[in-house]
Coordinates of C-alpha atoms and ligand atoms in Angstrom, one line a residue:
X1 CA -95.6 21.7 -54.9
X2 CA -95.2 19.0 -51.9
X3 CA -94.2 19.4 -48.4
X4 CA -90.4 20.6 -48.7
X5 CA -87.8 21.6 -46.3
X6 CA -83.9 20.8 -45.4
X7 CA -84.0 18.5 -42.5
X8 CA -81.6 20.1 -39.4
X9 CA -78.8 17.3 -39.1
X10 CA -75.7 18.1 -36.7
X11 CA -73.5 15.2 -37.5
X12 CA -70.8 14.3 -35.0
X13 CA -67.0 15.0 -36.3
X14 CA -65.7 16.8 -39.0
X15 CA -68.5 17.0 -42.2
X16 CA -67.8 15.8 -45.4
X17 CA -70.5 17.1 -47.6
X18 CA -70.9 14.9 -50.6
X19 CA -73.1 17.6 -52.1
X20 CA -70.0 19.0 -53.4
X21 CA -69.9 15.5 -55.7
X22 CA -73.8 14.6 -56.0
X23 CA -75.0 18.3 -57.0
X24 CA -72.4 18.6 -59.6
X25 CA -70.5 16.1 -62.3
X26 CA -71.4 13.1 -60.2
X27 CA -74.8 14.6 -60.0
X28 CA -75.0 15.3 -63.6
X29 CA -73.4 11.5 -64.6
X30 CA -76.0 9.6 -62.5
X31 CA -79.3 12.0 -64.3
X32 CA -77.6 10.7 -67.3
X33 CA -77.6 7.0 -66.5
X34 CA -80.6 7.5 -64.5
X35 CA -82.4 8.3 -68.0
X36 CA -81.5 5.8 -69.9
X37 CA -83.2 2.5 -71.4
X38 CA -82.1 0.1 -68.9
X39 CA -82.3 2.4 -66.2
X40 CA -86.0 3.4 -66.7
X41 CA -87.0 -0.3 -67.7
X42 CA -85.8 -1.3 -64.5
X43 CA -87.6 1.4 -62.1
X44 CA -90.4 -0.1 -64.0
X45 CA -89.7 -3.7 -62.8
X46 CA -89.0 -2.3 -59.9
X47 CA -92.2 -0.6 -58.8
X48 CA -94.5 -3.0 -60.2
X49 CA -91.9 -5.8 -58.1
X50 CA -92.9 -3.3 -54.7
X51 CA -96.5 -3.0 -55.9
X52 CA -96.7 -6.6 -56.4
X53 CA -94.9 -7.8 -53.0
X54 CA -97.7 -5.9 -50.5
X55 CA -101.5 -5.6 -50.1
X56 CA -103.4 -2.3 -50.1
X57 CA -102.0 0.9 -49.4
X58 CA -99.0 1.8 -47.4
X59 CA -99.2 5.3 -45.6
X60 CA -95.7 6.7 -45.6
X61 CA -93.5 4.8 -48.0
X62 CA -89.5 6.9 -47.8
X63 CA -87.7 6.7 -50.1
X64 CA -83.7 7.3 -49.0
X65 CA -81.3 8.8 -50.9
X66 CA -84.1 9.1 -53.8
X67 CA -82.0 11.2 -56.5
X68 CA -83.9 12.5 -59.4
X69 CA -87.4 10.7 -58.2
X70 CA -87.5 8.1 -60.8
X71 CA -88.6 5.1 -58.2
X72 CA -90.4 7.7 -56.6
X73 CA -92.9 9.5 -58.8
X74 CA -93.4 5.5 -60.3
X75 CA -94.4 4.6 -56.5
X76 CA -97.0 7.5 -56.5
X77 CA -98.4 6.0 -59.2
X78 CA -98.5 2.6 -58.1
X79 CA -99.6 3.3 -54.4
X80 CA -102.1 6.6 -55.7
X81 CA -103.5 6.7 -51.9
X82 CA -100.0 6.6 -49.9
X83 CA -97.7 9.6 -48.5
X84 CA -94.3 9.2 -50.2
X85 CA -90.8 11.1 -48.8
X86 CA -87.7 11.4 -50.6
X87 CA -84.4 11.9 -48.9
X88 CA -81.4 13.2 -50.4
X89 CA -78.6 15.6 -50.1
X90 CA -78.5 16.4 -53.6
X91 CA -79.7 19.9 -54.5
X92 CA -79.1 19.4 -58.1
X93 CA -81.0 15.4 -58.1
X94 CA -83.9 17.3 -56.0
X95 CA -84.9 19.6 -57.9
X96 CA -84.8 17.5 -61.3
X97 CA -87.2 15.0 -58.6
X98 CA -89.5 18.4 -58.1
X99 CA -89.6 18.8 -62.1
X100 CA -90.7 15.1 -62.4
X101 CA -93.2 15.4 -60.3
X102 CA -94.6 18.3 -61.3
X103 CA -95.7 16.4 -64.6
X104 CA -97.9 14.3 -61.9
X105 CA -100.2 17.0 -61.5
X106 CA -101.3 18.6 -58.2
X107 CA -103.2 15.9 -56.2
X108 CA -100.1 13.4 -56.5
X109 CA -97.5 16.2 -55.9
X110 CA -99.5 17.0 -52.6
X111 CA -98.5 13.5 -51.0
X112 CA -94.9 13.7 -52.1
X113 CA -93.0 15.3 -49.7
X114 CA -88.8 16.2 -50.5
X115 CA -86.1 16.5 -47.9
X116 CA -82.3 17.9 -48.4
X117 CA -80.4 16.0 -45.6
X118 CA -77.5 14.8 -45.3
X119 CA -77.4 10.9 -44.5
X120 CA -77.5 8.7 -42.5
X121 CA -79.6 11.4 -40.4
X122 CA -80.0 10.1 -37.2
X123 CA -81.3 13.5 -35.4
X124 CA -84.3 14.2 -37.5
X125 CA -88.0 12.9 -36.5
X126 CA -88.5 9.1 -36.6
X127 CA -91.6 9.4 -38.9
X128 CA -92.5 5.7 -38.1
X129 CA -93.4 4.2 -42.2
X130 CA -94.5 1.2 -43.3
X131 CA -92.2 0.7 -46.2
X132 CA -88.5 2.7 -46.8
X133 CA -87.1 2.0 -50.7
X134 CA -83.4 2.4 -51.1
X135 CA -82.5 2.0 -54.8
X136 CA -79.3 1.7 -56.5
X137 CA -76.6 3.0 -53.4
X138 CA -73.5 4.8 -54.2
X139 CA -73.8 6.4 -50.8
X140 CA -70.8 9.3 -49.7
X141 CA -69.9 9.3 -46.2
X142 CA -70.9 12.4 -44.4
X143 CA -67.9 12.1 -42.8
X144 CA -64.1 12.7 -43.7
X145 CA -61.6 11.2 -41.2
X146 CA -64.2 11.4 -38.6
X147 CA -65.9 8.1 -38.8
X148 CA -64.6 6.1 -36.1
X149 CA -66.8 8.4 -33.7
X150 CA -70.0 8.0 -35.4
X151 CA -69.4 4.1 -35.3
X152 CA -68.8 4.8 -31.8
X153 CA -71.9 7.3 -31.0
X154 CA -74.4 5.0 -33.5
X155 CA -73.3 1.6 -33.8
X156 CA -70.1 -0.3 -30.9
X157 CA -67.6 -2.4 -30.2
X158 CA -70.0 -5.5 -31.1
X159 CA -69.8 -3.9 -35.1
X160 CA -66.2 -2.6 -35.2
X161 CA -65.3 -6.1 -33.9
X162 CA -67.4 -8.2 -36.7
X163 CA -66.4 -5.2 -39.6
X164 CA -62.6 -5.8 -38.7
X165 CA -62.8 -9.4 -38.4
X166 CA -65.1 -9.7 -41.8
X167 CA -63.1 -7.6 -43.6
X168 CA -59.9 -9.5 -43.5
X169 CA -61.5 -13.2 -43.7
X170 CA -62.2 -14.6 -47.0
X171 CA -62.9 -18.2 -48.8
X172 CA -60.6 -17.8 -51.2
X173 CA -58.9 -15.2 -52.5
X174 CA -58.4 -16.9 -56.2
X175 CA -60.4 -15.4 -58.9
X176 CA -61.4 -12.7 -56.4
X177 CA -60.0 -8.9 -56.4
X178 CA -57.3 -8.0 -54.0
X179 CA -59.2 -6.1 -51.2
X180 CA -57.9 -3.5 -48.7
X181 CA -59.1 -4.5 -46.0
X182 CA -59.4 -0.5 -43.8
X183 CA -61.1 0.2 -46.8
X184 CA -63.9 -2.9 -46.9
X185 CA -64.0 -2.3 -43.0
X186 CA -65.1 1.3 -43.4
X187 CA -67.4 0.5 -46.4
X188 CA -68.7 -2.3 -44.1
X189 CA -69.4 0.0 -41.3
X190 CA -71.5 2.9 -43.4
X191 CA -73.2 0.3 -45.4
X192 CA -74.3 -0.8 -41.6
X193 CA -74.7 2.7 -39.9
X194 CA -77.3 3.1 -43.0
X195 CA -79.5 0.6 -42.6
X196 CA -79.8 1.7 -38.6
X197 CA -81.1 4.9 -40.3
X198 CA -83.6 2.9 -42.4
X199 CA -84.5 1.0 -39.6
X200 CA -85.2 4.3 -37.3
X201 CA -87.6 5.1 -40.4
X202 CA -89.7 2.5 -40.6
X203 CA -92.1 1.4 -37.8
X204 CA -92.0 -2.2 -36.2
X205 CA -93.0 -4.8 -39.3
X206 CA -92.2 -2.5 -41.9
X207 CA -90.8 -3.3 -44.8
X208 CA -87.6 -2.4 -46.7
X209 CA -86.7 -2.7 -50.3
X210 CA -83.2 -2.6 -51.2
X211 CA -82.1 -3.1 -54.5
X212 CA -78.1 -3.0 -55.0
X213 CA -75.7 -4.0 -58.1
X214 CA -75.0 -7.5 -58.5
X215 CA -73.1 -10.0 -60.2
X216 CA -74.9 -12.8 -58.8
X217 CA -77.9 -14.4 -56.5
X218 CA -78.1 -13.8 -53.3
X219 CA -78.1 -17.8 -52.1
X220 CA -74.8 -18.2 -55.2
X221 CA -72.4 -15.9 -53.0
X222 CA -69.3 -17.0 -51.1
X223 CA -69.9 -17.3 -47.5
X224 CA -68.0 -14.5 -46.5
X225 CA -69.9 -11.9 -49.2
X226 CA -73.2 -13.1 -47.9
X227 CA -72.4 -12.4 -44.0
X228 CA -70.7 -9.2 -45.3
X229 CA -73.9 -8.3 -46.8
X230 CA -76.0 -9.6 -44.1
X231 CA -73.8 -7.5 -41.4
X232 CA -74.5 -4.0 -43.7
X233 CA -78.1 -5.0 -44.2
X234 CA -78.7 -5.7 -40.3
X235 CA -80.0 -9.3 -40.6
X236 CA -77.2 -11.0 -39.7
X237 CA -78.5 -13.8 -37.0
X238 CA -74.7 -15.4 -35.8
X239 CA -71.7 -14.8 -33.7
X240 CA -68.8 -13.5 -35.7
X241 CA -65.3 -14.5 -33.1
X242 CA -67.4 -13.9 -30.0
X243 CA -69.2 -10.9 -31.4
X244 CA -72.9 -10.7 -31.9
X245 CA -74.5 -7.4 -33.7
X246 CA -77.6 -6.2 -33.5
X247 CA -80.5 -8.0 -36.0
X248 CA -82.8 -5.3 -37.0
X249 CA -84.0 -6.9 -40.2
X250 CA -85.1 -10.4 -41.2
X251 CA -85.0 -11.4 -45.1
X252 CA -88.1 -12.1 -46.2
X253 CA -87.5 -12.8 -50.1
X254 CA -84.7 -12.0 -52.6
X255 CA -84.8 -11.8 -56.6
X256 CA -82.4 -11.1 -59.1
X257 CA -83.2 -9.3 -62.1
X258 CA -80.1 -9.2 -65.1
X259 CA -79.8 -6.0 -66.3
X260 CA -77.2 -3.5 -67.8
X261 CA -77.4 -0.9 -64.9
X262 CA -74.4 -2.8 -64.1
X263 CA -72.6 -0.7 -66.1
X264 CA -73.1 1.8 -64.0
X265 CA -70.4 0.3 -61.3
X266 CA -68.0 -0.1 -64.0
X267 CA -68.0 3.5 -65.2
X268 CA -67.9 4.7 -61.9
X269 CA -64.6 1.3 -60.7
X270 CA -63.1 0.9 -64.3
X271 CA -62.5 -2.4 -63.1
X272 CA -62.6 -5.3 -65.6
X273 CA -64.4 -7.1 -62.4
X274 CA -67.3 -5.0 -62.8
X275 CA -68.1 -5.5 -66.5
X276 CA -69.7 -7.8 -68.5
X277 CA -73.0 -9.4 -67.1
X278 CA -75.2 -8.4 -63.9
X279 CA -78.0 -7.0 -62.9
X280 CA -79.9 -6.4 -59.6
X281 CA -81.0 -8.0 -56.5
X282 CA -84.4 -6.3 -55.1
X283 CA -84.2 -8.0 -51.1
X284 CA -86.9 -7.5 -49.2
X285 CA -86.9 -6.7 -45.2
X286 CA -89.0 -6.9 -42.3
X287 CA -88.2 -4.3 -39.6
X288 CA -87.9 -6.3 -36.4
Ligands
SAM301 C1 -76.9 6.5 -57.2 S1 -78.0 7.7 -56.8 C2 -79.2 6.2 -56.9 C3 -80.6 7.6 -56.8 C4 -81.9 6.9 -56.5 N1 -82.2 6.0 -55.6 C5 -82.0 6.4 -58.0 O1 -82.2 4.7 -57.8 O2 -82.3 7.1 -58.7 C6 -77.5 7.9 -55.5 C7 -77.9 9.1 -55.1 O3 -77.2 8.5 -53.3 C8 -77.5 10.6 -52.9 N2 -76.6 10.6 -51.9 C9 -75.2 9.8 -51.4 N3 -74.4 10.0 -50.7 C10 -75.6 10.9 -49.7 C11 -75.3 11.4 -48.6 N4 -74.3 11.0 -47.6 N5 -76.7 12.2 -48.1 C12 -77.8 12.3 -48.6 N6 -77.6 11.8 -50.1 C13 -76.9 11.1 -50.7 C14 -76.6 11.1 -53.8 O4 -77.0 12.6 -54.1 C15 -77.8 10.4 -55.4 O5 -79.0 11.3 -55.2

């Protein structure tokens, strides 16, 4: 069995452990979704896309919030000389990942390490990975009401100001959902914390592959949505109302795939705007 462990993290503020959700009903729901034909096809397509995007063998690939290892195991087959690391909090899903790995046989299993860890984790050692993969995220914050302590400690006032401005701006609300600015701001800041963590896992010049549910191609996004995406992923390179946020990534490419995986989102939100059509976008980013 590959190297395993629990990475020690001492997050500030009140700890809200999402394992309670992903270890139970939500974890079982996710596993059933991840095993359906649309997802299995998508994992194959994503693994092929990543393989085709890279020359040679990266030394270390990190799968951030790897779940039951559907992508991790496929990547281990496409990169037979690389070491792989899967990070996730859910014991239930990591156990499923372990079972999936055991079918690959010993040599592959020895190259894969799974860590049970609450993310984002700014405490553990930085592995200097060549590749980080972050797919179908549905991250639950590791804090309750103490998000602001995290934002102060790991982000900064410019980020908090920018998130507040972006959460309250819109190009036109016509035909778009009514938003709660506080909620949007919190989501932007959690997303940005995760991107900072992803950057910290990578070496300079490393590559991050983000696979996210989408209803449109990147260039079709409304200006405000594109700015929010760029802010969250750490690729925003412009001033917003006098504040400049640090840039950690540069976008290299973005590809859109139609897929029924988008139904996951509707099953969680029950919002009609999430039903029908859509798919996912793979964004390739260079760590600066
Ligand atoms: C929608 S699943 C995606 C899993 C995987 N990336 C995939 O594509 O199959 C989201 C994963 O994020 C994990 N997760 C959510 N919030 C987390 C947190 N704060 N810390 C660690 N893992 C978390 C869940 O346990 C779950 O495995």
